[in-house]
Amino acid sequence: MSLNPPIFLKQSEENNSKFVETKQSQTTSIASEDPLKNLNLASQEVLQKAQQSGRSKCLKCGGSRMFYCYTCYVPVENVPIEQIPLVKLPLKIDIIKHPNETDGKSTAIHAKLLAPEFVNIYTYPCIPEYEEKDHEVALVFPGPQSISIKDISFHLQKRIQNNVRGKNDDPDKPSFKRKRAEEREFCDLNDSKCKGATLKKIVFIDSTWNQTNKIITDERLQGLLQVELKTRKTCFWRHQKGKPDTFLSTIEAIYYFLVDYHTDILKEKYRGQYDNLLFFYSFMYQLIKNAKCSGDKETGKLIH
């Protein structure tokens, strides 16, 4: 007696389908348990050794710190700087830090440590002047006027065009000359300026979400293009109650912005170029996760 081929094939397909679904479910479960697992990171052995030996001295201010000094933005004595990865970024980053933000809890410092040539941190009310460069600077912050990363170039081009219109809108210049000048400028825009309209600097606010209003309403930031990261979810261990999981820590926001910028704007395949921005963050995440599982409260105290 032979098996009916169609029935056999159908059962085989169902079994394969269930197997695939089970593997996908397991993969999703693992990813949700450890969202930072597949990062392309430098060896964290130096952090493991530092964690075991405990706090160390900052070579600049002499303060006792864990891993790095959050005041001087340098690794501590038992974390040799040559063993800390350096990350090259495609643009400059400004971080506006709220004066009441606790230095020891801020993840913004990670960016300064790992990409020192590309990152500057300012403490509010100190904010750089962006007004003359609003066509090449954007602010990452959620809001009703915020756009997605993939639309940045389009909106920067519009700002360049608006600036050209403003320059040519001279009431003392004859209308036909204004028109000729505008046509000439728009020709240039189409040939070079518009196509070359690129983001050169991105601004982040480092603050608890309840404290951001004072900074985001500052008139010096009002004219900047606002960008929102709508699809990323935080795994920060100090998640603020009542806030959605799309509200990221500062280093998460920087990292995810750069990943999306790399693929959506630069149109290049992402191969982990910015993963080391999470060098400290991922280590602390795993350390705290393990401490919670074992009920070890001392680990949290050591980190801070």
XYZ file of C-alpha atoms in Angstrom:
304
model
C 0.000 0.000 0.000
C 1.521 3.331 -1.103
C 1.148 6.751 0.482
C -0.966 9.297 -1.311
C 1.660 11.813 -2.621
C -0.513 14.928 -2.287
C -1.390 14.105 1.346
C 2.217 13.273 2.179
C 3.470 16.489 0.612
C 0.819 18.509 2.419
C 1.793 17.024 5.794
C 5.465 17.626 5.037
C 4.799 21.279 4.139
C 2.760 21.774 7.319
C 5.544 20.272 9.434
C 8.174 22.464 7.734
C 5.979 25.513 8.221
C 5.545 24.765 11.926
C 9.297 24.221 12.263
C 10.052 27.579 10.625
C 7.464 29.362 12.791
C 8.936 27.763 15.914
C 12.480 28.847 14.977
C 11.307 32.363 14.155
C 9.460 32.530 17.478
C 12.579 31.358 19.325
C 14.733 33.899 17.468
C 12.280 36.703 18.264
C 12.207 35.634 21.914
C 16.005 35.644 22.133
C 16.180 39.050 20.429
C 13.621 40.516 22.822
C 15.535 39.110 25.791
C 18.808 40.603 24.574
C 18.278 43.247 21.858
C 21.990 44.157 21.920
C 23.249 40.621 21.398
C 24.243 40.815 17.724
C 26.231 44.049 17.819
C 29.634 44.143 16.144
C 31.627 45.317 19.162
C 35.270 45.594 20.120
C 36.440 43.315 22.910
C 34.918 44.320 26.249
C 37.548 42.446 28.245
C 38.941 45.753 29.514
C 35.529 46.590 31.003
C 35.201 43.127 32.531
C 38.536 43.544 34.297
C 37.623 47.061 35.447
C 34.295 45.857 36.803
C 36.029 43.132 38.807
C 38.614 45.504 40.262
C 36.058 48.188 41.139
C 36.256 51.968 40.989
C 39.408 53.681 39.790
C 40.892 57.173 39.695
C 40.313 59.748 36.972
C 43.726 60.868 35.763
C 42.432 64.432 35.235
C 40.374 65.317 38.297
C 41.326 62.474 40.636
C 37.707 61.480 41.226
C 36.746 57.893 41.975
C 34.735 56.516 39.049
C 33.665 53.292 37.356
C 34.865 52.807 33.753
C 35.062 56.529 32.911
C 34.895 59.996 34.415
C 31.554 61.612 33.606
C 33.001 65.040 34.457
C 36.163 64.977 32.345
C 34.870 62.630 29.596
C 37.872 60.291 29.804
C 38.338 56.629 30.797
C 39.615 56.031 34.329
C 43.072 54.734 35.242
C 42.268 51.008 35.014
C 40.643 51.406 31.572
C 43.536 52.189 29.157
C 42.353 54.623 26.505
C 44.037 52.624 23.729
C 41.707 49.716 24.533
C 38.606 51.858 24.008
C 37.284 51.824 20.417
C 37.096 55.049 18.414
C 34.092 55.488 16.146
C 34.146 57.586 12.984
C 30.840 59.330 12.319
C 29.420 60.721 9.050
C 28.481 64.057 10.657
C 28.997 66.175 13.754
C 26.855 65.794 16.864
C 25.905 68.446 19.421
C 24.335 67.333 22.701
C 22.437 69.927 24.773
C 22.428 68.685 28.348
C 19.900 69.809 30.939
C 21.701 71.344 33.974
C 19.736 69.089 36.335
C 20.570 65.898 34.456
C 22.677 63.690 36.734
C 26.106 63.339 35.144
C 26.646 59.818 36.427
C 23.404 58.604 34.854
C 23.793 60.282 31.471
C 24.487 58.035 28.472
C 25.410 61.059 26.321
C 28.925 60.827 27.727
C 29.363 57.481 25.950
C 29.205 59.270 22.606
C 31.851 61.790 23.663
C 34.141 59.018 24.913
C 33.810 56.871 21.798
C 33.668 59.577 19.102
C 35.461 62.546 20.722
C 36.299 64.302 17.441
C 32.682 64.314 16.307
C 30.741 64.996 19.531
C 30.389 68.141 21.652
C 28.364 68.416 24.864
C 26.884 71.744 26.001
C 25.115 72.407 29.284
C 21.938 74.476 28.928
C 21.508 77.465 28.663
C 24.699 77.252 26.581
C 23.529 76.505 23.014
C 25.537 77.092 19.809
C 24.177 79.463 17.173
C 22.374 77.505 14.451
C 20.288 80.210 12.777
C 22.645 80.797 9.837
C 23.078 77.058 9.268
C 19.524 75.796 9.667
C 19.745 74.236 6.177
C 22.402 71.784 7.337
C 21.443 71.137 10.979
C 18.573 69.069 12.408
C 17.269 68.298 15.890
C 16.196 64.824 16.980
C 13.030 65.239 19.005
C 9.469 63.879 18.681
C 6.669 66.304 17.959
C 3.800 67.234 15.614
C 6.208 68.897 13.155
C 8.802 66.123 13.241
C 9.738 64.287 10.054
C 11.270 60.871 9.402
C 14.960 60.444 8.599
C 14.334 59.520 4.976
C 12.723 62.951 4.373
C 15.632 65.017 5.720
C 17.255 65.794 2.350
C 13.962 66.959 0.845
C 13.304 69.402 3.690
C 16.873 70.709 3.684
C 16.518 71.440 -0.041
C 13.315 73.374 0.650
C 15.170 75.477 3.223
C 17.876 76.319 0.694
C 15.224 77.374 -1.810
C 13.464 79.505 0.794
C 16.759 81.177 1.661
C 17.306 81.977 -2.024
C 13.826 83.467 -2.295
C 14.538 85.614 0.739
C 17.769 86.942 -0.759
C 16.124 87.787 -4.070
C 13.071 89.413 -2.499
C 14.608 92.890 -2.616
C 11.999 95.652 -3.110
C 14.690 98.035 -4.461
C 15.598 95.622 -7.255
C 13.510 95.815 -10.478
C 11.060 92.901 -10.760
C 12.564 91.553 -14.001
C 16.039 91.507 -12.368
C 14.659 89.704 -9.313
C 13.076 87.111 -11.605
C 16.289 86.603 -13.610
C 18.326 86.294 -10.427
C 15.875 83.791 -8.956
C 15.881 81.704 -12.131
C 19.672 81.710 -12.145
C 19.812 80.664 -8.496
C 17.251 77.892 -9.005
C 19.223 76.619 -11.960
C 22.268 76.430 -9.693
C 20.197 74.699 -7.050
C 19.091 72.031 -9.456
C 22.620 71.514 -10.708
C 24.600 71.577 -7.495
C 23.300 73.093 -4.277
C 20.087 71.114 -4.002
C 21.735 67.871 -4.984
C 24.514 68.621 -2.544
C 22.174 69.573 0.294
C 23.457 67.422 3.116
C 23.019 67.238 6.829
C 26.252 68.291 8.531
C 25.223 68.350 12.171
C 22.574 66.672 14.291
C 21.468 67.940 17.720
C 20.244 65.820 20.637
C 18.786 66.857 23.990
C 20.119 65.004 27.024
C 17.495 65.223 29.721
C 14.699 63.333 31.412
C 11.557 63.614 29.320
C 9.866 65.665 32.019
C 12.638 68.277 31.855
C 12.899 68.655 28.075
C 10.278 71.396 27.698
C 12.608 74.132 28.911
C 15.200 73.280 26.265
C 12.985 72.378 23.312
C 11.055 75.653 23.612
C 14.246 77.735 23.551
C 14.051 80.140 20.595
C 17.549 79.161 19.458
C 16.242 75.679 18.611
C 12.850 76.708 17.237
C 14.008 77.132 13.650
C 15.670 73.731 13.355
C 14.244 70.856 11.358
C 12.928 68.254 13.827
C 13.437 64.546 13.222
C 11.706 61.703 15.048
C 12.772 58.083 15.484
C 9.373 56.413 15.391
C 10.167 52.726 15.053
C 12.957 52.104 17.568
C 12.325 50.821 21.087
C 14.421 51.407 24.175
C 16.046 48.773 26.343
C 17.286 51.356 28.851
C 17.271 50.015 32.407
C 15.959 53.321 33.794
C 12.861 53.554 31.607
C 10.610 56.396 32.748
C 7.174 55.336 33.892
C 4.278 56.532 31.787
C 6.449 57.107 28.705
C 6.239 54.982 25.536
C 9.046 52.526 24.792
C 9.941 54.587 21.710
C 11.401 57.244 24.044
C 15.080 56.347 23.821
C 18.070 57.065 26.015
C 20.460 59.591 24.475
C 23.061 57.070 23.288
C 20.339 54.846 21.827
C 18.898 57.811 19.916
C 22.333 58.713 18.548
C 23.091 55.147 17.530
C 19.743 54.402 15.867
C 19.711 57.754 14.096
C 23.123 57.043 12.556
C 22.131 53.520 11.492
C 19.009 54.820 9.724
C 20.918 57.794 8.300
C 23.499 55.417 6.850
C 20.889 53.345 5.006
C 18.195 55.938 4.210
C 20.329 58.993 3.366
C 23.794 57.702 2.471
C 22.165 54.737 0.707
C 24.845 52.353 1.912
C 24.535 48.921 3.457
C 25.016 49.026 7.208
C 27.813 46.740 8.379
C 28.067 47.676 12.053
C 30.143 50.837 11.546
C 28.543 52.600 14.540
C 27.909 49.593 16.822
C 30.792 50.548 19.108
C 28.820 53.627 20.166
C 27.063 51.088 22.394
C 30.369 49.730 23.749
C 29.720 50.940 27.316
C 25.942 50.842 27.075
C 25.691 47.186 26.035
C 28.152 46.135 28.741
C 26.186 47.973 31.437
C 22.928 46.583 30.067
C 24.185 43.010 30.397
C 25.761 43.717 33.784
C 22.529 45.111 35.211
C 20.450 42.377 33.596
C 22.639 39.708 35.218
C 22.552 41.529 38.533
C 18.748 41.631 38.488
C 18.596 37.913 37.749
C 20.934 37.118 40.646
C 19.538 39.762 42.990
C 22.945 41.473 43.237
C 22.300 45.078 44.288
C 25.980 45.952 44.644
C 26.599 45.859 40.877
C 24.231 48.765 40.308
C 25.974 50.767 43.006
C 29.371 50.131 41.428
C 28.279 51.368 38.015
C 27.025 54.681 39.359
